[in-house]
PDB file of C-alpha atoms in Angstrom:
ATOM      1  CA  ASP Q   1      -7.875   6.443  -7.216  1.00  0.00           C
ATOM      2  CA  THR Q   2      -4.614   7.662  -6.080  1.00  0.00           C
ATOM      3  CA  ALA Q   3      -4.531   5.876  -2.835  1.00  0.00           C
ATOM      4  CA  VAL Q   4      -1.568   8.287  -1.015  1.00  0.00           C
ATOM      5  CA  SER Q   5      -1.067  11.950  -2.902  1.00  0.00           C
ATOM      6  CA  GLN Q   6       1.461  14.541  -2.221  1.00  0.00           C
ATOM      7  CA  THR Q   7       1.313  18.348  -3.540  1.00  0.00           C
ATOM      8  CA  PRO Q   8       3.569  19.547  -4.726  1.00  0.00           C
ATOM      9  CA  LYS Q   9       5.597  16.721  -6.663  1.00  0.00           C
ATOM     10  CA  TYR Q  10       8.351  19.036  -7.545  1.00  0.00           C
ATOM     11  CA  LEU Q  11       9.429  22.771  -5.459  1.00  0.00           C
ATOM     12  CA  VAL Q  12      12.142  25.067  -5.645  1.00  0.00           C
ATOM     13  CA  THR Q  13      13.161  27.951  -3.266  1.00  0.00           C
ATOM     14  CA  GLN Q  14      15.102  29.859  -1.975  1.00  0.00           C
ATOM     15  CA  MET Q  15      17.205  29.425   1.440  1.00  0.00           C
ATOM     16  CA  GLY Q  16      15.123  31.045   4.268  1.00  0.00           C
ATOM     17  CA  ASN Q  17      11.739  30.566   2.517  1.00  0.00           C
ATOM     18  CA  ASP Q  18       9.057  28.484   4.548  1.00  0.00           C
ATOM     19  CA  LYS Q  19       7.454  26.073   2.317  1.00  0.00           C
ATOM     20  CA  SER Q  20       4.694  23.366   3.259  1.00  0.00           C
ATOM     21  CA  ILE Q  21       3.955  19.972   1.652  1.00  0.00           C
ATOM     22  CA  LYS Q  22       0.607  18.501   1.529  1.00  0.00           C
ATOM     23  CA  CYS Q  23      -0.433  14.811   1.664  1.00  0.00           C
ATOM     24  CA  GLU Q  24      -3.878  12.841   1.741  1.00  0.00           C
ATOM     25  CA  GLN Q  25      -4.496   9.242   1.646  1.00  0.00           C
ATOM     26  CA  ASN Q  26      -7.961   7.660   0.859  1.00  0.00           C
ATOM     27  CA  LEU Q  27      -7.214   4.348   2.383  1.00  0.00           C
ATOM     28  CA  GLY Q  28      -8.626   4.866   5.793  1.00  0.00           C
ATOM     29  CA  HIS Q  29      -5.731   4.124   7.963  1.00  0.00           C
ATOM     30  CA  ASP Q  30      -4.550   5.524  11.433  1.00  0.00           C
ATOM     31  CA  THR Q  31      -1.338   6.174  10.542  1.00  0.00           C
ATOM     32  CA  MET Q  32       0.895   8.492   8.597  1.00  0.00           C
ATOM     33  CA  TYR Q  33       4.378   8.992   8.163  1.00  0.00           C
ATOM     34  CA  TRP Q  34       7.347  11.315   6.488  1.00  0.00           C
ATOM     35  CA  TYR Q  35      10.179   9.751   5.261  1.00  0.00           C
ATOM     36  CA  LYS Q  36      12.971  11.628   3.584  1.00  0.00           C
ATOM     37  CA  GLN Q  37      15.101  10.536   1.441  1.00  0.00           C
ATOM     38  CA  ASP Q  38      18.719  12.113   0.535  1.00  0.00           C
ATOM     39  CA  SER Q  39      20.864  12.231  -2.893  1.00  0.00           C
ATOM     40  CA  LYS Q  40      22.185   9.073  -2.116  1.00  0.00           C
ATOM     41  CA  LYS Q  41      18.642   7.582  -1.972  1.00  0.00           C
ATOM     42  CA  PHE Q  42      19.004   6.617   1.864  1.00  0.00           C
ATOM     43  CA  LEU Q  43      15.353   6.489   3.361  1.00  0.00           C
ATOM     44  CA  LYS Q  44      15.345   7.427   6.735  1.00  0.00           C
ATOM     45  CA  ILE Q  45      11.668   8.508   8.521  1.00  0.00           C
ATOM     46  CA  MET Q  46      10.763  11.459   9.978  1.00  0.00           C
ATOM     47  CA  PHE Q  47       7.634  11.419  11.610  1.00  0.00           C
ATOM     48  CA  SER Q  48       4.862   9.146  12.454  1.00  0.00           C
ATOM     49  CA  TYR Q  49       1.250  10.086  13.105  1.00  0.00           C
ATOM     50  CA  ASN Q  50      -1.407   8.033  14.027  1.00  0.00           C
ATOM     51  CA  ASN Q  51      -5.180   9.428  14.688  1.00  0.00           C
ATOM     52  CA  LYS Q  52      -3.466  13.249  14.424  1.00  0.00           C
ATOM     53  CA  GLU Q  53      -1.417  12.311  17.757  1.00  0.00           C
ATOM     54  CA  LEU Q  54       2.754  12.254  17.208  1.00  0.00           C
ATOM     55  CA  ILE Q  55       4.160   9.099  18.052  1.00  0.00           C
ATOM     56  CA  ILE Q  56       7.714   9.108  15.918  1.00  0.00           C
ATOM     57  CA  ASN Q  57       9.693  12.179  15.669  1.00  0.00           C
ATOM     58  CA  GLU Q  58      13.055  11.133  14.728  1.00  0.00           C
ATOM     59  CA  THR Q  59      15.622  13.882  15.731  1.00  0.00           C
ATOM     60  CA  VAL Q  60      14.343  16.102  13.251  1.00  0.00           C
ATOM     61  CA  PRO Q  61      15.728  19.416  13.346  1.00  0.00           C
ATOM     62  CA  ASN Q  62      12.336  21.412  15.045  1.00  0.00           C
ATOM     63  CA  ARG Q  63      12.627  23.943  12.069  1.00  0.00           C
ATOM     64  CA  PHE Q  64      10.525  20.884  10.211  1.00  0.00           C
ATOM     65  CA  SER Q  65       6.760  20.809  12.141  1.00  0.00           C
ATOM     66  CA  PRO Q  66       4.552  18.252  10.744  1.00  0.00           C
ATOM     67  CA  LYS Q  67       0.297  19.021  10.929  1.00  0.00           C
ATOM     68  CA  SER Q  68      -2.270  16.268  11.041  1.00  0.00           C
ATOM     69  CA  PRO Q  69      -6.032  17.833  10.904  1.00  0.00           C
ATOM     70  CA  ASP Q  70      -7.082  14.432  10.467  1.00  0.00           C
ATOM     71  CA  LYS Q  71      -6.414  11.408  10.553  1.00  0.00           C
ATOM     72  CA  ALA Q  72      -6.440  11.593   6.259  1.00  0.00           C
ATOM     73  CA  HIS Q  73      -3.867  13.893   5.778  1.00  0.00           C
ATOM     74  CA  LEU Q  74      -0.528  14.720   7.271  1.00  0.00           C
ATOM     75  CA  ASN Q  75       1.386  18.310   6.054  1.00  0.00           C
ATOM     76  CA  LEU Q  76       4.862  18.911   6.397  1.00  0.00           C
ATOM     77  CA  HIS Q  77       5.947  22.531   7.101  1.00  0.00           C
ATOM     78  CA  ILE Q  78       9.326  23.675   6.851  1.00  0.00           C
ATOM     79  CA  ASN Q  79      11.000  26.869   8.410  1.00  0.00           C
ATOM     80  CA  SER Q  80      14.033  28.724   7.327  1.00  0.00           C
ATOM     81  CA  LEU Q  81      14.803  26.186   4.560  1.00  0.00           C
ATOM     82  CA  GLU Q  82      18.263  25.378   4.226  1.00  0.00           C
ATOM     83  CA  LEU Q  83      20.766  23.969   1.339  1.00  0.00           C
ATOM     84  CA  GLY Q  84      21.283  20.476   2.967  1.00  0.00           C
ATOM     85  CA  ASP Q  85      16.874  20.520   3.421  1.00  0.00           C
ATOM     86  CA  SER Q  86      17.311  19.377  -0.410  1.00  0.00           C
ATOM     87  CA  ALA Q  87      15.942  15.985  -0.836  1.00  0.00           C
ATOM     88  CA  VAL Q  88      12.948  13.651  -1.865  1.00  0.00           C
ATOM     89  CA  TYR Q  89      10.383  13.665   0.782  1.00  0.00           C
ATOM     90  CA  PHE Q  90       7.578  10.767   0.693  1.00  0.00           C
ATOM     91  CA  CYS Q  91       4.484  10.533   2.804  1.00  0.00           C
ATOM     92  CA  ALA Q  92       3.485   6.988   3.489  1.00  0.00           C
ATOM     93  CA  SER Q  93       0.310   5.740   5.710  1.00  0.00           C
ATOM     94  CA  SER Q  94      -0.749   2.388   6.529  1.00  0.00           C
ATOM     95  CA  GLN Q  95      -2.876   0.574   9.370  1.00  0.00           C
ATOM     96  CA  ASN Q  96      -2.018   0.912  13.199  1.00  0.00           C
ATOM     97  CA  ARG Q  97      -1.099  -3.333  13.056  1.00  0.00           C
ATOM     98  CA  ARG Q  98       1.902  -4.742  13.854  1.00  0.00           C
ATOM     99  CA  GLY Q  99       3.648  -6.221  10.840  1.00  0.00           C
ATOM    100  CA  THR Q 100       1.836  -3.836   7.888  1.00  0.00           C
ATOM    101  CA  GLU Q 101       2.743  -2.092   5.227  1.00  0.00           C
ATOM    102  CA  ALA Q 102       3.669   1.278   4.037  1.00  0.00           C
ATOM    103  CA  PHE Q 103       1.698   2.670   1.009  1.00  0.00           C
ATOM    104  CA  PHE Q 104       3.833   5.805  -0.274  1.00  0.00           C
ATOM    105  CA  GLY Q 105       3.065   8.724  -2.443  1.00  0.00           C
ATOM    106  CA  GLN Q 106       4.855   9.398  -5.590  1.00  0.00           C
ATOM    107  CA  GLY Q 107       7.404  11.986  -3.687  1.00  0.00           C
ATOM    108  CA  THR Q 108       8.537  15.617  -3.640  1.00  0.00           C
ATOM    109  CA  ARG Q 109      10.999  16.681  -4.574  1.00  0.00           C
ATOM    110  CA  LEU Q 110      12.638  19.463  -2.703  1.00  0.00           C
ATOM    111  CA  THR Q 111      15.318  21.896  -4.181  1.00  0.00           C
ATOM    112  CA  VAL Q 112      16.582  24.749  -2.223  1.00  0.00           C
ATOM    113  CA  VAL Q 113      18.843  27.166  -4.101  1.00  0.00           C
TER     114      VAL Q 113
ATOM    115  CA  ALA I   1      18.848  -0.452  17.504  1.00  0.00           C
ATOM    116  CA  GLN I   2      17.817  -2.706  14.339  1.00  0.00           C
ATOM    117  CA  SER I   3      19.046  -2.006  10.745  1.00  0.00           C
ATOM    118  CA  VAL I   4      19.036  -3.120   7.471  1.00  0.00           C
ATOM    119  CA  THR I   5      22.571  -3.803   5.117  1.00  0.00           C
ATOM    120  CA  GLN I   6      22.417  -4.173   1.247  1.00  0.00           C
ATOM    121  CA  PRO I   7      25.908  -5.512   0.232  1.00  0.00           C
ATOM    122  CA  ASP I   8      25.025  -4.962  -3.545  1.00  0.00           C
ATOM    123  CA  ILE I   9      24.934  -1.204  -4.449  1.00  0.00           C
ATOM    124  CA  HIS I  10      24.451  -1.975  -8.336  1.00  0.00           C
ATOM    125  CA  ILE I  11      23.911  -4.996  -9.839  1.00  0.00           C
ATOM    126  CA  THR I  12      22.941  -5.495 -13.749  1.00  0.00           C
ATOM    127  CA  VAL I  13      22.071  -8.734 -15.237  1.00  0.00           C
ATOM    128  CA  SER I  14      21.003  -9.810 -18.879  1.00  0.00           C
ATOM    129  CA  GLU I  15      17.152 -10.119 -20.057  1.00  0.00           C
ATOM    130  CA  GLY I  16      16.228 -13.627 -18.670  1.00  0.00           C
ATOM    131  CA  ALA I  17      18.598 -14.273 -16.365  1.00  0.00           C
ATOM    132  CA  SER I  18      18.175 -15.281 -12.764  1.00  0.00           C
ATOM    133  CA  LEU I  19      18.585 -12.363 -10.117  1.00  0.00           C
ATOM    134  CA  GLU I  20      18.938 -12.099  -6.282  1.00  0.00           C
ATOM    135  CA  LEU I  21      19.391  -9.465  -4.654  1.00  0.00           C
ATOM    136  CA  ARG I  22      20.791  -9.475  -0.660  1.00  0.00           C
ATOM    137  CA  CYS I  23      19.191  -8.508   2.160  1.00  0.00           C
ATOM    138  CA  ASN I  24      20.641  -8.828   6.109  1.00  0.00           C
ATOM    139  CA  TYR I  25      19.517  -7.179   9.465  1.00  0.00           C
ATOM    140  CA  SER I  26      19.868  -6.916  12.510  1.00  0.00           C
ATOM    141  CA  TYR I  27      17.598  -6.738  15.353  1.00  0.00           C
ATOM    142  CA  GLY I  28      17.358  -9.110  18.393  1.00  0.00           C
ATOM    143  CA  ALA I  29      13.795 -10.774  17.808  1.00  0.00           C
ATOM    144  CA  THR I  30      12.099 -11.408  14.744  1.00  0.00           C
ATOM    145  CA  PRO I  31      11.155  -8.545  12.748  1.00  0.00           C
ATOM    146  CA  TYR I  32       8.838  -7.641  10.019  1.00  0.00           C
ATOM    147  CA  LEU I  33      10.721  -7.690   6.482  1.00  0.00           C
ATOM    148  CA  PHE I  34       9.289  -6.179   3.227  1.00  0.00           C
ATOM    149  CA  TRP I  35      10.946  -5.455  -0.173  1.00  0.00           C
ATOM    150  CA  TYR I  36      10.223  -2.583  -2.372  1.00  0.00           C
ATOM    151  CA  VAL I  37      10.539  -1.493  -5.651  1.00  0.00           C
ATOM    152  CA  GLN I  38      11.153   2.547  -6.684  1.00  0.00           C
ATOM    153  CA  SER I  39      11.118   3.101 -10.360  1.00  0.00           C
ATOM    154  CA  PRO I  40      12.599   6.659 -11.429  1.00  0.00           C
ATOM    155  CA  GLY I  41      11.286   9.760  -9.989  1.00  0.00           C
ATOM    156  CA  GLN I  42       8.480   7.274  -8.570  1.00  0.00           C
ATOM    157  CA  GLY I  43       7.666   6.950  -4.830  1.00  0.00           C
ATOM    158  CA  LEU I  44       7.917   2.643  -3.211  1.00  0.00           C
ATOM    159  CA  GLN I  45       5.580  -0.529  -4.565  1.00  0.00           C
ATOM    160  CA  LEU I  46       5.616  -3.349  -2.144  1.00  0.00           C
ATOM    161  CA  LEU I  47       6.841  -5.869  -3.574  1.00  0.00           C
ATOM    162  CA  LEU I  48       6.189  -8.345  -0.688  1.00  0.00           C
ATOM    163  CA  LYS I  49       6.798  -8.982   3.017  1.00  0.00           C
ATOM    164  CA  TYR I  50       7.586 -11.628   5.808  1.00  0.00           C
ATOM    165  CA  PHE I  51       5.245 -11.139   8.799  1.00  0.00           C
ATOM    166  CA  SER I  52       5.289 -14.998   9.796  1.00  0.00           C
ATOM    167  CA  GLY I  53       5.231 -18.526   8.573  1.00  0.00           C
ATOM    168  CA  ASP I  54       6.210 -19.679   5.362  1.00  0.00           C
ATOM    169  CA  THR I  55       9.671 -18.649   5.094  1.00  0.00           C
ATOM    170  CA  LEU I  56       9.312 -18.811   1.499  1.00  0.00           C
ATOM    171  CA  VAL I  57       7.105 -15.595   0.473  1.00  0.00           C
ATOM    172  CA  GLN I  58       5.750 -14.907  -3.302  1.00  0.00           C
ATOM    173  CA  GLY I  59       5.111 -11.281  -4.613  1.00  0.00           C
ATOM    174  CA  ILE I  60       4.335  -9.405  -7.393  1.00  0.00           C
ATOM    175  CA  LYS I  61       5.973  -9.168 -10.565  1.00  0.00           C
ATOM    176  CA  GLY I  62       7.160 -12.882 -10.221  1.00  0.00           C
ATOM    177  CA  PHE I  63       9.381 -12.056  -7.484  1.00  0.00           C
ATOM    178  CA  GLU I  64       9.927 -13.901  -4.361  1.00  0.00           C
ATOM    179  CA  ALA I  65      11.648 -13.939  -1.473  1.00  0.00           C
ATOM    180  CA  GLU I  66      13.024 -16.005   1.841  1.00  0.00           C
ATOM    181  CA  PHE I  67      13.313 -15.772   5.035  1.00  0.00           C
ATOM    182  CA  LYS I  68      16.613 -17.137   6.854  1.00  0.00           C
ATOM    183  CA  ARG I  69      16.255 -16.242  10.392  1.00  0.00           C
ATOM    184  CA  SER I  70      19.576 -18.419  10.728  1.00  0.00           C
ATOM    185  CA  GLN I  71      21.481 -15.895   8.301  1.00  0.00           C
ATOM    186  CA  SER I  72      19.642 -13.484   9.413  1.00  0.00           C
ATOM    187  CA  SER I  73      18.451 -12.663   5.455  1.00  0.00           C
ATOM    188  CA  PHE I  74      15.892 -11.799   3.482  1.00  0.00           C
ATOM    189  CA  ASN I  75      16.943 -11.847  -0.262  1.00  0.00           C
ATOM    190  CA  LEU I  76      15.010 -11.036  -3.329  1.00  0.00           C
ATOM    191  CA  ARG I  77      14.648 -13.511  -6.321  1.00  0.00           C
ATOM    192  CA  LYS I  78      13.525 -13.602 -10.085  1.00  0.00           C
ATOM    193  CA  PRO I  79      13.978 -16.681 -12.200  1.00  0.00           C
ATOM    194  CA  SER I  80      13.868 -14.310 -15.368  1.00  0.00           C
ATOM    195  CA  VAL I  81      14.885 -10.794 -14.892  1.00  0.00           C
ATOM    196  CA  HIS I  82      12.381  -8.381 -17.746  1.00  0.00           C
ATOM    197  CA  TRP I  83      13.900  -4.889 -19.040  1.00  0.00           C
ATOM    198  CA  SER I  84      11.211  -3.419 -17.390  1.00  0.00           C
ATOM    199  CA  ASP I  85      12.472  -4.434 -13.427  1.00  0.00           C
ATOM    200  CA  ALA I  86      15.101  -2.022 -13.634  1.00  0.00           C
ATOM    201  CA  ALA I  87      15.034   0.038 -10.718  1.00  0.00           C
ATOM    202  CA  GLU I  88      16.002   0.539  -7.479  1.00  0.00           C
ATOM    203  CA  TYR I  89      15.207  -1.929  -4.706  1.00  0.00           C
ATOM    204  CA  PHE I  90      14.900  -1.693  -0.977  1.00  0.00           C
ATOM    205  CA  CYS I  91      14.911  -4.109   1.828  1.00  0.00           C
ATOM    206  CA  ALA I  92      13.327  -2.726   5.109  1.00  0.00           C
ATOM    207  CA  VAL I  93      12.444  -4.282   8.142  1.00  0.00           C
ATOM    208  CA  GLY I  94       9.925  -2.922  11.220  1.00  0.00           C
ATOM    209  CA  PHE I  95       9.694  -4.573  14.473  1.00  0.00           C
ATOM    210  CA  THR I  96       6.674  -4.618  17.087  1.00  0.00           C
ATOM    211  CA  GLY I  97       7.023  -1.487  19.215  1.00  0.00           C
ATOM    212  CA  GLY I  98       8.263   0.317  16.636  1.00  0.00           C
ATOM    213  CA  GLY I  99       5.076   2.382  15.863  1.00  0.00           C
ATOM    214  CA  ASN I 100       5.689   0.678  12.571  1.00  0.00           C
ATOM    215  CA  LYS I 101       8.076   2.515  10.962  1.00  0.00           C
ATOM    216  CA  LEU I 102      10.749   0.886   8.691  1.00  0.00           C
ATOM    217  CA  THR I 103      13.875   0.865   8.272  1.00  0.00           C
ATOM    218  CA  PHE I 104      15.291   0.868   5.150  1.00  0.00           C
ATOM    219  CA  GLY I 105      18.287  -0.315   3.321  1.00  0.00           C
ATOM    220  CA  THR I 106      20.970   1.608   1.259  1.00  0.00           C
ATOM    221  CA  GLY I 107      18.797   0.135  -1.590  1.00  0.00           C
ATOM    222  CA  THR I 108      20.379  -1.756  -4.939  1.00  0.00           C
ATOM    223  CA  GLN I 109      20.135  -0.188  -7.982  1.00  0.00           C
ATOM    224  CA  LEU I 110      19.214  -3.152 -10.703  1.00  0.00           C
ATOM    225  CA  LYS I 111      20.227  -2.570 -14.697  1.00  0.00           C
ATOM    226  CA  VAL I 112      18.913  -4.952 -17.127  1.00  0.00           C
ATOM    227  CA  GLU I 113      21.006  -5.147 -20.299  1.00  0.00           C
ATOM    228  CA  LEU I 114      18.876  -6.055 -23.259  1.00  0.00           C
TER     229      LEU I 114
END
């Protein structure tokens, strides 16, 4: 069973479109995250939710809107896609405990053309 | 703000040779330290972590890492590298009050020569 699953794995879309990436975890974790990995493989956190409540928003453009319908799901909706949004987006989850590790999904490679 | 430095962008080793990947962090208190591995087209897999206690930690796939507070380092080691270890390795730091977010280093790409 996949612990953290994201769909789709690949997403190619045109500039200006709106798209969503879905994420689900079956680990029973309270906290979920979205990370962005750029073309140089640098990973940076975008958002973190704990029990459906937004707790971290790292200066991400407001075209990006996370939504957590329940603590097992954290979706990422992106409006008006730009070329610079092309990246790999990783969903992750962890327990809400100090020092706990994050479990990552397989990533969604978004290409904006 | 906390930061993580991985000074080596690329490392090439021969199969069977020993490996050490460097990681330095900047943070005022003791952080939580992690090493993750990313194979091509894959997500990140946790190799090991340091939270407290013994400064030499053992991980999966024969990896170990040593936390050295005086050097602000958390270097990853493996005594004998296998061809399947070729991947991207990321050091990451978390800290109390950070909401469990991870700050990652820029990664080290490991190539293994047969």
